[in-house]
Coordinates of C-alpha atoms and ligand atoms in Angstrom, one line a residue:
X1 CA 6.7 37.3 11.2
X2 CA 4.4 36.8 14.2
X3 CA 5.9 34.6 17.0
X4 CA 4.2 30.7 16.4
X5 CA 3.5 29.2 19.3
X6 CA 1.2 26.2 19.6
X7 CA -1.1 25.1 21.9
X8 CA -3.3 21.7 22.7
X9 CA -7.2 21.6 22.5
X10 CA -9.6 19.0 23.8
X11 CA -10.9 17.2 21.0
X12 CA -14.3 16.9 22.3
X13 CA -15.4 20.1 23.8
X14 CA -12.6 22.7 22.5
X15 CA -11.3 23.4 25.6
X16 CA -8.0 25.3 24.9
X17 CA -5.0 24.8 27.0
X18 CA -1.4 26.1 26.9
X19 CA -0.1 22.4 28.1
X20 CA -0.6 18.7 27.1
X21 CA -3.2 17.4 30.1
X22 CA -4.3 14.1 30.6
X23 CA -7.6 15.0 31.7
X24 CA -9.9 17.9 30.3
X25 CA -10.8 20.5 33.0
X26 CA -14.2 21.2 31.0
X27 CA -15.1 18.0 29.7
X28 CA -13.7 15.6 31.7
X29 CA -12.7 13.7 28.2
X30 CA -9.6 11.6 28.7
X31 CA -6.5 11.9 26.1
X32 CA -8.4 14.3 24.3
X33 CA -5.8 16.7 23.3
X34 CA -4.3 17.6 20.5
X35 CA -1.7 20.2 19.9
X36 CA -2.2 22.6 17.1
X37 CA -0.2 26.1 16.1
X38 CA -1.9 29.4 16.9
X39 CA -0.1 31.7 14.2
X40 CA -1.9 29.6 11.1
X41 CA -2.0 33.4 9.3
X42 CA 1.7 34.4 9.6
X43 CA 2.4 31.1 6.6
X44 CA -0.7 32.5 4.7
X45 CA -1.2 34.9 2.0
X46 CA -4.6 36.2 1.6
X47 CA -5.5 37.7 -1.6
X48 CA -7.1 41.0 -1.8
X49 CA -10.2 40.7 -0.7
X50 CA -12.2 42.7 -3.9
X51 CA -11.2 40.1 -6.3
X52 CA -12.8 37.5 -4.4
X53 CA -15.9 36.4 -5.3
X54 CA -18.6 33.6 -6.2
X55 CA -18.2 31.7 -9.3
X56 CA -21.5 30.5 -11.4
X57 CA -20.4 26.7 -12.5
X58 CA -21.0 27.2 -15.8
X59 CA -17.5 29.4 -16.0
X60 CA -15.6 26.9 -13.9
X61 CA -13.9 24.4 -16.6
X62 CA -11.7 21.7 -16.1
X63 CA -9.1 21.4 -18.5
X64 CA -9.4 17.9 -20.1
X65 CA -6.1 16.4 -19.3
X66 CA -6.8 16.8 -15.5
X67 CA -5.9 13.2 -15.1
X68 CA -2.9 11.9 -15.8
X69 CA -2.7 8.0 -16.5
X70 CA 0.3 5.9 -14.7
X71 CA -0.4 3.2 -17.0
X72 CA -0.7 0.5 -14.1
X73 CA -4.2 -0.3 -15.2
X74 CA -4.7 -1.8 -11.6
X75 CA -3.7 1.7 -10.2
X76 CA -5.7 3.5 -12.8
X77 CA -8.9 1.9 -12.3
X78 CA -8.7 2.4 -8.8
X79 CA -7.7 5.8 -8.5
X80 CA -11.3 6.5 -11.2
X81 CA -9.4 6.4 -14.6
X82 CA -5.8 8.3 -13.1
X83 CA -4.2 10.4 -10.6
X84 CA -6.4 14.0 -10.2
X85 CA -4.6 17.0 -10.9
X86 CA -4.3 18.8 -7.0
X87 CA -5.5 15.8 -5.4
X88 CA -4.3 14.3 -2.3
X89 CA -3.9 10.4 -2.0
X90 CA -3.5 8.8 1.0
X91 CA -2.2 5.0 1.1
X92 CA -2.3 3.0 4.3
X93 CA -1.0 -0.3 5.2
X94 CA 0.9 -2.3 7.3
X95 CA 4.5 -2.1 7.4
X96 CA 6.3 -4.1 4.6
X97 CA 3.7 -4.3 2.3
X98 CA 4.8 -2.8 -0.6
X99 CA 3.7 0.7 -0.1
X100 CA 6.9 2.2 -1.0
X101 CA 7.8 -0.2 -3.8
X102 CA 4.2 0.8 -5.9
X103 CA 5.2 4.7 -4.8
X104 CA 8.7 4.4 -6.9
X105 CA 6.9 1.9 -10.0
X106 CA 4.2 4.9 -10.1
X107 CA 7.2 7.1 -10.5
X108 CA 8.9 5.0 -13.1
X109 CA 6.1 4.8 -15.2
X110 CA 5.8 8.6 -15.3
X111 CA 9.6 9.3 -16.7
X112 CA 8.3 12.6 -18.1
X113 CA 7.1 13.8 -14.8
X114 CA 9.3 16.0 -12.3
X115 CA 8.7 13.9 -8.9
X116 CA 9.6 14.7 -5.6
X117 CA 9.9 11.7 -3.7
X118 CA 10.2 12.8 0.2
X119 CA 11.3 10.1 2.7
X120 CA 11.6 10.2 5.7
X121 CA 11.7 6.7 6.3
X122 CA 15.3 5.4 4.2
X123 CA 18.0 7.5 3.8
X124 CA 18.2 8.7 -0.3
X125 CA 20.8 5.5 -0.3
X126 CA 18.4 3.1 0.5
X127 CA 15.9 4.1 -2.1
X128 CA 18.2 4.2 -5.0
X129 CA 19.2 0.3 -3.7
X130 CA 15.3 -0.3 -4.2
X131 CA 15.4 2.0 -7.5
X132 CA 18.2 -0.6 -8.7
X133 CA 15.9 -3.7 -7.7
X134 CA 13.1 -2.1 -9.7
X135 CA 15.4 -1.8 -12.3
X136 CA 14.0 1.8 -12.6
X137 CA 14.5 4.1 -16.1
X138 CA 17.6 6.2 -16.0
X139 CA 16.3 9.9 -15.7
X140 CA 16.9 13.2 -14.2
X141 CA 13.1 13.8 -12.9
X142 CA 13.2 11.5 -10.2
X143 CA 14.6 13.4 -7.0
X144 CA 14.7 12.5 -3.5
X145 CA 14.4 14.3 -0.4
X146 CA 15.4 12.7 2.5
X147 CA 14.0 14.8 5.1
X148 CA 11.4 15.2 7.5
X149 CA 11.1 18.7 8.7
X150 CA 8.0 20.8 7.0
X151 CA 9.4 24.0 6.7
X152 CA 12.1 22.9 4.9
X153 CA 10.7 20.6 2.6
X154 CA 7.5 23.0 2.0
X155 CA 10.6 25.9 1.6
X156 CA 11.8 23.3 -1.3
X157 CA 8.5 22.9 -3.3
X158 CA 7.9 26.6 -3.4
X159 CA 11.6 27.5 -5.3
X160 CA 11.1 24.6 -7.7
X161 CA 7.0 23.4 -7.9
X162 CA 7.4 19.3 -8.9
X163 CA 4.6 17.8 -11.1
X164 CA 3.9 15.0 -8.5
X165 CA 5.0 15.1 -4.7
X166 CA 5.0 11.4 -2.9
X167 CA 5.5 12.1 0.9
X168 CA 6.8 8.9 2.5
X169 CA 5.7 8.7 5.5
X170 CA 3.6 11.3 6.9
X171 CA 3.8 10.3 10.2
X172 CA 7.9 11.3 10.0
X173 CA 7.3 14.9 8.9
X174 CA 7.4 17.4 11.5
X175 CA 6.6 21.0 12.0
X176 CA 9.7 22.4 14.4
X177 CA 6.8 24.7 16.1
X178 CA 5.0 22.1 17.1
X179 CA 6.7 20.5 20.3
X180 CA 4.6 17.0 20.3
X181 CA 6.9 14.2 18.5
X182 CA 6.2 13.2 14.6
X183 CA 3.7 10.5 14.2
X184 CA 1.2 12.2 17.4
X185 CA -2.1 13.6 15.8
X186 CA -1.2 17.3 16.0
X187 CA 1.9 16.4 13.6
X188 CA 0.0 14.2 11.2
X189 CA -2.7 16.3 11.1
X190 CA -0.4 19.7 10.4
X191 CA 1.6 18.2 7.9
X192 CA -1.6 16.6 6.2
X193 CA -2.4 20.3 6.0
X194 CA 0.1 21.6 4.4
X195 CA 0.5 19.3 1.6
X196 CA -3.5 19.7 1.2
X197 CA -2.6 23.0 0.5
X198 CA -0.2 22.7 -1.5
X199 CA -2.3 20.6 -3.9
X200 CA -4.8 22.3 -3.7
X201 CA -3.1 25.8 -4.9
X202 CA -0.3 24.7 -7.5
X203 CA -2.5 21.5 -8.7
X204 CA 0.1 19.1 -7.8
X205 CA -0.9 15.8 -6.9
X206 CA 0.5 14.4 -3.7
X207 CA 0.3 10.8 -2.6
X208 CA 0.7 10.2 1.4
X209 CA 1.8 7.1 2.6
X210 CA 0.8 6.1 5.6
X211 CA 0.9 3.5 8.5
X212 CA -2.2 2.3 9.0
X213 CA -3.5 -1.1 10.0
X214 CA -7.3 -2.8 8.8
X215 CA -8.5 -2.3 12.4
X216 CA -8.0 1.5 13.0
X217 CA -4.9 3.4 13.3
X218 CA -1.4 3.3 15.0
X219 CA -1.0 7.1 14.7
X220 CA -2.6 9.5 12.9
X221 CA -4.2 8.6 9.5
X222 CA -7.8 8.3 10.7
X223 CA -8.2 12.1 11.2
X224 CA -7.1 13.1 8.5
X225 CA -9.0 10.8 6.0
X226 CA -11.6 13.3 5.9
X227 CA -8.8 15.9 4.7
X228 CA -7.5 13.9 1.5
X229 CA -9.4 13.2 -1.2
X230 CA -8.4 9.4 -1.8
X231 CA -7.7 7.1 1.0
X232 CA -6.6 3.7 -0.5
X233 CA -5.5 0.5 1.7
X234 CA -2.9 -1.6 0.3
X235 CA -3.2 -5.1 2.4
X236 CA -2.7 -8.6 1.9
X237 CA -0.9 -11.4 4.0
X238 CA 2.8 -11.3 4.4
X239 CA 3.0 -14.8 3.7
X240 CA 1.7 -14.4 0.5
X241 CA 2.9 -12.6 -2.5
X242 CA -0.8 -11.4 -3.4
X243 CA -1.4 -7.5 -2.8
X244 CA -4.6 -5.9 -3.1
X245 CA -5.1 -2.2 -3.6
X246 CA -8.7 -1.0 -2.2
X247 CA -9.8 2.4 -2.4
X248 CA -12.1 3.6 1.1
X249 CA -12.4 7.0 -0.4
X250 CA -12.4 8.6 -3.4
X251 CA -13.8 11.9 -4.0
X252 CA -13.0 11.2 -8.5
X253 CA -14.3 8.0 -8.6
X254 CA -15.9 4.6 -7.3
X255 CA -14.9 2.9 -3.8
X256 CA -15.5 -0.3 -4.9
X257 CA -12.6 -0.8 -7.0
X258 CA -9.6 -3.1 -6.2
X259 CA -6.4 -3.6 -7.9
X260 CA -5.0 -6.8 -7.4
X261 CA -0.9 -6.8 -7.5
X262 CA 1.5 -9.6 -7.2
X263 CA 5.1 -8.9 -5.1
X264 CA 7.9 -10.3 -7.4
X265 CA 11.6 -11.0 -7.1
X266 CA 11.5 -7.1 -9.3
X267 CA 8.4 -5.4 -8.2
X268 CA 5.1 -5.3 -7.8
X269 CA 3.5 -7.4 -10.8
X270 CA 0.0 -6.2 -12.5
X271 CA -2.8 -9.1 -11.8
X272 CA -4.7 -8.7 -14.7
X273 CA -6.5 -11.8 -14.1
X274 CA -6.8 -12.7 -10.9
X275 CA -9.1 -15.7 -11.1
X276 CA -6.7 -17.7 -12.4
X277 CA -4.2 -17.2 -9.6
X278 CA -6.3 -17.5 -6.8
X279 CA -7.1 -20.7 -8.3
X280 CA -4.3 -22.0 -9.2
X281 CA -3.3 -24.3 -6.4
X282 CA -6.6 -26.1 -6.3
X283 CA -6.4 -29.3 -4.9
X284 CA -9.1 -31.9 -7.2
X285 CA -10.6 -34.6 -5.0
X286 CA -10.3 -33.4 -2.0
X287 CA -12.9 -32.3 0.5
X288 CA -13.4 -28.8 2.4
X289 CA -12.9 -27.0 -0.5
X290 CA -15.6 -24.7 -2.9
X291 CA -15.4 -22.0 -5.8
X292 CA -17.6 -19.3 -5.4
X293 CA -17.4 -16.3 -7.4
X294 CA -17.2 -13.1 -5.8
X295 CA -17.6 -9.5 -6.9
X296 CA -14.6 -7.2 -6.1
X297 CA -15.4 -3.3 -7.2
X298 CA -16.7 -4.0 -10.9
X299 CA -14.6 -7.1 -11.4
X300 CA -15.9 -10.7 -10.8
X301 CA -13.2 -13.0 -9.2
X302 CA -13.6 -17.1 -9.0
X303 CA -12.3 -17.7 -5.0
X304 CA -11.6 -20.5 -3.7
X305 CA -13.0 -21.4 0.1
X306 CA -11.5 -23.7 2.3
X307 CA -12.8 -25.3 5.4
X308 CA -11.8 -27.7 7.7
X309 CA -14.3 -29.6 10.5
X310 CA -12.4 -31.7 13.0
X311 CA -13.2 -33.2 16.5
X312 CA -12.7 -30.9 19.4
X313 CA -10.2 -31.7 21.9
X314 CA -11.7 -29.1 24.2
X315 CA -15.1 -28.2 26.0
X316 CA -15.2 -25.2 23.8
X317 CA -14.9 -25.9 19.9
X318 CA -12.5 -23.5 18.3
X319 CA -13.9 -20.8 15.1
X320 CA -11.2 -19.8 13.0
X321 CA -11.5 -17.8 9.7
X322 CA -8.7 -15.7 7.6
X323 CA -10.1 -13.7 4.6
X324 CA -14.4 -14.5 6.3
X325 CA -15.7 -12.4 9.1
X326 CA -16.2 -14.6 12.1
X327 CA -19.2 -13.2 13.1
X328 CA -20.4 -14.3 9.3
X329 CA -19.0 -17.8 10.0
X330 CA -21.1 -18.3 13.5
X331 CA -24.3 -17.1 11.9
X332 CA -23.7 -19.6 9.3
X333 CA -22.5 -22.5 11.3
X334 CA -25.8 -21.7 13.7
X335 CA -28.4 -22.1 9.7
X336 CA -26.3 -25.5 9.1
X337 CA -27.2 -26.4 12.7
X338 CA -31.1 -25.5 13.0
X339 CA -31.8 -25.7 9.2
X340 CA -30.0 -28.6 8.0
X341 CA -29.9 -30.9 11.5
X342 CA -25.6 -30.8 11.4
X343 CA -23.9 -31.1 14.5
X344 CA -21.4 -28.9 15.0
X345 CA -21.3 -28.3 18.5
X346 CA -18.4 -30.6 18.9
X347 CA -16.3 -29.5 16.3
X348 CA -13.6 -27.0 15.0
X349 CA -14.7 -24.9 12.2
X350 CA -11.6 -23.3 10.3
X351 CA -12.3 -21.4 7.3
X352 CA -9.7 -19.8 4.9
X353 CA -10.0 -17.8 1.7
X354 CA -6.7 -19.5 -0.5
X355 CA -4.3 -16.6 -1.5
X356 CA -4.9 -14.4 1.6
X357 CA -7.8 -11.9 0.0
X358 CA -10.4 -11.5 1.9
X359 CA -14.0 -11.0 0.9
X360 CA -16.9 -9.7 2.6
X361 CA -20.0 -10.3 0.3
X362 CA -22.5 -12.4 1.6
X363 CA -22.7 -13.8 -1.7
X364 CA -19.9 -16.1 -1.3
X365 CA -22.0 -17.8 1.5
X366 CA -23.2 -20.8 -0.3
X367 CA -19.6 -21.3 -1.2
X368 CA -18.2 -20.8 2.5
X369 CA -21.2 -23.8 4.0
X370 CA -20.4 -26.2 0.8
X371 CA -17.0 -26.4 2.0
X372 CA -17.6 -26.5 5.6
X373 CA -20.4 -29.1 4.7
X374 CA -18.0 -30.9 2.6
X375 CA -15.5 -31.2 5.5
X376 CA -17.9 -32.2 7.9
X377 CA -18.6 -35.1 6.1
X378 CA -15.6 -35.5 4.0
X379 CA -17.4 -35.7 0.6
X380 CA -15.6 -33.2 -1.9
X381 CA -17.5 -30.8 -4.1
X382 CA -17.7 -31.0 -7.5
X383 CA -14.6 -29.5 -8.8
X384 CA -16.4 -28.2 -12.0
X385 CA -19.3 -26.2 -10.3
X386 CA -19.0 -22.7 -8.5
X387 CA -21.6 -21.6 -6.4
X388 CA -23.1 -18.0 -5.3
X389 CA -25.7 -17.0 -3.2
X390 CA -26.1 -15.2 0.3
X391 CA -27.8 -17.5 3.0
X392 CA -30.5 -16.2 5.3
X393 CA -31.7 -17.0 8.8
X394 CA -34.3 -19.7 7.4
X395 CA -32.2 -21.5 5.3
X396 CA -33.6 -19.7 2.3
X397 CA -31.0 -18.7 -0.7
X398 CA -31.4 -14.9 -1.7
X399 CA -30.6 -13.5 -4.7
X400 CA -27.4 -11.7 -5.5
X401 CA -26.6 -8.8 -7.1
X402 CA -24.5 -8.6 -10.6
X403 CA -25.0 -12.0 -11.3
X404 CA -24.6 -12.0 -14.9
X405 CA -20.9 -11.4 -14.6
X406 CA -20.2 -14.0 -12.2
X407 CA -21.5 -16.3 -14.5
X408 CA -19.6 -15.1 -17.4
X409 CA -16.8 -15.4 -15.4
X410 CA -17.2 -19.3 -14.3
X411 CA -17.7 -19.6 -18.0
X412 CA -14.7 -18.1 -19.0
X413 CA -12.9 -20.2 -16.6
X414 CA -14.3 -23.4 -18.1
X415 CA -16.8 -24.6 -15.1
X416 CA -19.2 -26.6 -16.0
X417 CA -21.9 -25.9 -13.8
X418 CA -22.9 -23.0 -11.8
X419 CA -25.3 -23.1 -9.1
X420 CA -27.2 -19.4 -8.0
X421 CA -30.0 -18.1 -6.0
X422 CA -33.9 -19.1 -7.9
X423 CA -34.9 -15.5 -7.8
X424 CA -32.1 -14.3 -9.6
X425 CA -32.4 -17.3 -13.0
X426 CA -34.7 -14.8 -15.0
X427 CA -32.8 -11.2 -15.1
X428 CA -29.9 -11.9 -17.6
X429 CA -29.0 -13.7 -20.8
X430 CA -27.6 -17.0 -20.2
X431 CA -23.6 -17.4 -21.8
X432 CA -23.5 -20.8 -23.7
X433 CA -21.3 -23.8 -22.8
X434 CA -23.0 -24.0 -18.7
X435 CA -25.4 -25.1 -17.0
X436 CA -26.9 -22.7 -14.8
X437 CA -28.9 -24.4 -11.9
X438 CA -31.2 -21.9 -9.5
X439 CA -31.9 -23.4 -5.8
X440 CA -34.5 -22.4 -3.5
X441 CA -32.6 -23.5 -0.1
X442 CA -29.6 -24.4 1.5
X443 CA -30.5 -28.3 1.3
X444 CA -31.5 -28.0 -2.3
X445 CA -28.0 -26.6 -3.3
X446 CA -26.2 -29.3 -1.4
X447 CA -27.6 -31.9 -3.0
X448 CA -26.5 -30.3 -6.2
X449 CA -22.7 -29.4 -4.8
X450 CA -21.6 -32.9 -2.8
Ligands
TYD1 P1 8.3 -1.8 0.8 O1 7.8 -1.1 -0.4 O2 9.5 -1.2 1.4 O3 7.1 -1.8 1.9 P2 6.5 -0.6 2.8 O4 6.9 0.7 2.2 O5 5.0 -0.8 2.7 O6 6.9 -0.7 4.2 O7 8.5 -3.3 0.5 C1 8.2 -4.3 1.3 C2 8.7 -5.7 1.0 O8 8.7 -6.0 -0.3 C3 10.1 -5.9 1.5 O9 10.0 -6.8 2.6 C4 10.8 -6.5 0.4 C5 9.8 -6.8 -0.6 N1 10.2 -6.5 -2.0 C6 10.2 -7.5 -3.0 O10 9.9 -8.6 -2.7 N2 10.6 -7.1 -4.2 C7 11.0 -5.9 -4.6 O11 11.4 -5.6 -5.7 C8 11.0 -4.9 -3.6 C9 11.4 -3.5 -3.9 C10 10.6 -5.2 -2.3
MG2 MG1 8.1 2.1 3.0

C-alpha cells in the first residue's frame, strides 16, 4: 500500500500546500484550507477497464422493493414514500433534539433489518439505557459500534455488510491519516465520503446525523449537503415537546414535506394531526390571538398566532417574533401603519407562533396583522373564524395558493367562518357547513375578524 499522506488546499483557488496556513499565498483567501488525503487510489479498486461502459436507460431497472417503509408515516412521507436503497440521509439539528432518539425508533421499527448503529457520541452503555426507555423489541439485529475511527469501522462493514448503517455523529468519525481534529471540514467531508461510497456500492442505506443549527453550520455539514442525497432538519424549541422533521433535500422525493413528532416520557410520538395540537391551548376571549391556516409540505395545518402590542418604555420600540421572520413582521407593521392609519411607532410588537413551529408562508399574513391589530386595540378575534391571505405593499389581499385544502381543513376543525383572498373564491368547490367570506383589503378583512 502506497504511503497516505494528506495535505491542505485553499478552498477558493486550489492552491495546494503541505501545511495548514492561515492565509493563501495565491489567493490571499483567509481560512480557506481544508486538508484532504493524497493516496485516495491506494483504498480503491478499479475494475477492469473493458467491462466498463455506457448504459442505455431502458436496461437499467430498479427493482421494485427499492424502498423499504419504516412505518413512521411521518418519517415515510418525508423521506418520498421510505428510505432509498444506497441512499445517504443526512439529519441536522441542534443538540438534544431528539436526533438520536428517532435514529433508534427507526431501528425498532425495522426488527428484521441487520443495523449498524455507530456512535461515537455515548458509549454502547448509554444507548442500550435509551434502548430501555424506548422500550425497544428484543432482537439480535440491532448492533452497536462505539467507535469513531474510519478505517476501523469501514474495516467492520466490509467482513459483515448490515442492511442499514446509522452513523451518529459524523463530525466524531475520523480518518487516522488525516492530522486535522474530528468535526474540522477535511474530516467531515472524508468520512461523508466514505460512507457515500459505501452506499453507493453495496446499496446500503446510511443515515448521518449531524450537528447542525437553522442558521448555518457549527462544523462541517454544509459541504457536504451536496454529497448526500437527503438532508433533513429536525428542529423545534426545547421548551416544547413539538418536533418537526423538514426535508431541505431530497434527491427521491418532495422538499416540502414535514413530519410533525411529539417528545414523550417513551419516545418520539407520531403527530398525525397536528391541528389539533397546536390548537389545543387556545385561549377564547382573549385578544392578540388569530387562526390562520398554513400549508406545511402537502399538509394544511390550523396555527395559532399570537401578538402582543404594549407601550414602549424606550425611545426605540422593541420587534420580537419566534416562529415569524422579523423582516416579515416590520414590512407588515410599516402596511398597518400607511394603509390602515395605526400608530405603532410607540409600541412593542411581539409576535409568537403557539407550539414553537415556525412558518414562513406569506399566507399566514392576514392572520399575523389580525392578532397584532387585535392587541393593539384589545378587541379579540372571533374564535370561530380562521383567516388566510398574503398582504402586499398597498394593503391589497393576494390570493394564495392550495386554498381548497385550507378550507377543508378549518372545516374539519369545526370553524365557522373562514375569511380568504377575493381572487382566490372562484377556483374550488366550496365544503358545506362554512361560510367562506373573500376580502379585497386589509381594512375589509378586519372588519370581518374584530
Ligand atoms: P437525543 O435523541 O439524545 O437528542 P440528540 O441526539 O438530538 O442530541 O434526545 C434528546 C432529549 O430527548 C433528551 O434531552 C432527553 C429527551 N428524551 C425524552 O424526553 N424521552 C425519551 O424517551 C428519550 C430517549 C429522550
Ligand atoms: Mg445524539
Amino acid at each position: 500500500m502506497a504511503k497516505v499522506l494528506s495535505k491542505y488546499i485553499c478552498q477558493s483557488c486550489g492552491y495546494e500546500s503541505p501545511r495548514w496556513t492561515g492565509k493563501c499565498p495565491n489567493c490571499s483567501g483567509w481560512n480557506t484550507f481544508v486538508e484532504e488525503l493524497t493516496q485516495r487510489g491506494a483504498t480503491r479498486k478499479t475494475t477492469t477497464s473493458s467491462k466498463v461502459r455506457g448504459m442505455p436507460l431502458t436496461e437499467i431497472d430498479i427493482q421494485d422493493d427499492y424502498r423499504t417503509r419504516t412505518n413512521i408515516d411521518e418519517l415515510d412521507r418525508v423521506l418520498g414514500g421510505g428510505i432509498v436503497d444506497g441512499s445517504v440521509m443526512l439529519i441536522g439539528g441542534d443538540p438534544g433534539i431528539g436526533k438520536s432518539t428517532l435514529m433508534m425508533q427507526i431501528a425498532a421499527h425495522l426488527a428484521d433489518k441487520i443495523i449498524l448503529y455507530i456512535s461515537g457520541e455515548e458509549s454502547a452503555r448509554q444507548i442500550k439505557l435509551r434502548a430501555d426507555r424506548l422500550k425497544f423489541p428484543k432482537n439480535d439485529s440491532f448492533l452497536v459500534l462505539a467507535e469513531t475511527n474510519l478505517d476501523i469501522i469501514q474495516e467492520v462493514i466490509e467482513r459483515t455488510p448490515p442492511d442499514i448503517i446509522i452513523v451518529d455523529s459524523i463530525q466524531t468519525m475520523f480518518k487516522p491519516q488525516l492530522e486535522s481534529s474530528a468535526g474540522s471540514v477535511g474530516q467531515v467531508r472524508e468520512s461523508a465520503g466514505l460512507f457515500t461510497r459505501i452506499a453507493k456500492e453495496k446499496s446500503i442505506p446510511v443515515f448521518l446525523i449531524g450537528h447542525v443549527t437553522k442558521d448555518g453550520m457549527i462544523a462541517g455539514p454544509k459541504v457536504i449537503e451536496h454529497m448526500v442525497d437527503t438532508v433533513m432538519q429536525f428542529e423545534g424549541e426545547r421548551h416544547y415537546a413539538y418536533r418537526i422533521l423538514r426535508v431541505m433535500k431530497n434527491r427521491f422525493g418532495s422538499t416540502n414535506e414535514i413530519g410533525v413528532f411529539e417528545m414523550r416520557e417513551n419516545g418520539l410520538e407520531e403527530v398525525k394531526n397536528p391541528s389539533e395540537v397546536f390548537l389545543s391551548e387556545r385561549s377564547f376571549g382573549a385578544s392578540g390571538s388569530s387562526v390562520v391556516a398554513s400549508i406545511e409540505g402537502t399538509r394544511p395545518i390550523l396555527i395559532e398566532v399570537q401578538a402582543l402590542v404594549t407601550a414602549t418604555n424606550y425611545g426605540t420600540p422593541q420587534r420580537n417574533s419566534t416562529g415569524v421572520d422579523l423582516r416579515r413582521l416590520n414590512l407588515l407593521l410599516a402596511v398597518l401603519e400607511k394603509r390602515l392609519g395605526m400608530h405603532l411607532g410607540q409600541q412593542d410588537v411581539f409576535v409568537n407562533i403557539a407550539g414553537g413551529i415556525s412558518v414562513d408562508e406569506p399566507a399566514v399574513d392576514l392572520g399575523i396583522a389580525a392578532a397584532i391589530i387585535s392587541s393593539f386595540r384589545d378587541v379579540p378575534v372571533d374564535s370561530q373564524t380562521v383567516s388566510v391571505g398574503e398582504i402586499g405593499l398597498g394593503g391589497e389581499v393576494r390570493t394564495v395558493s392550495h386554498i381548497e385544502k385550507r378550507v377543508q381543513e378549518a372545516t374539519k376543525l369545526g370553524f365557522q367562518k373562514i375569511i380568504i383572498p377575493k381572487n382566490n373564491i372562484k377556483e374550488f368547490n366550496k365544503p358545506n357547513g362554512i361560510e367562506i367570506i373573500g376580502v379585497e383589503r386589509i381594512d375589509d378583512a378586519i372588519k370581518l375578524l374584530l
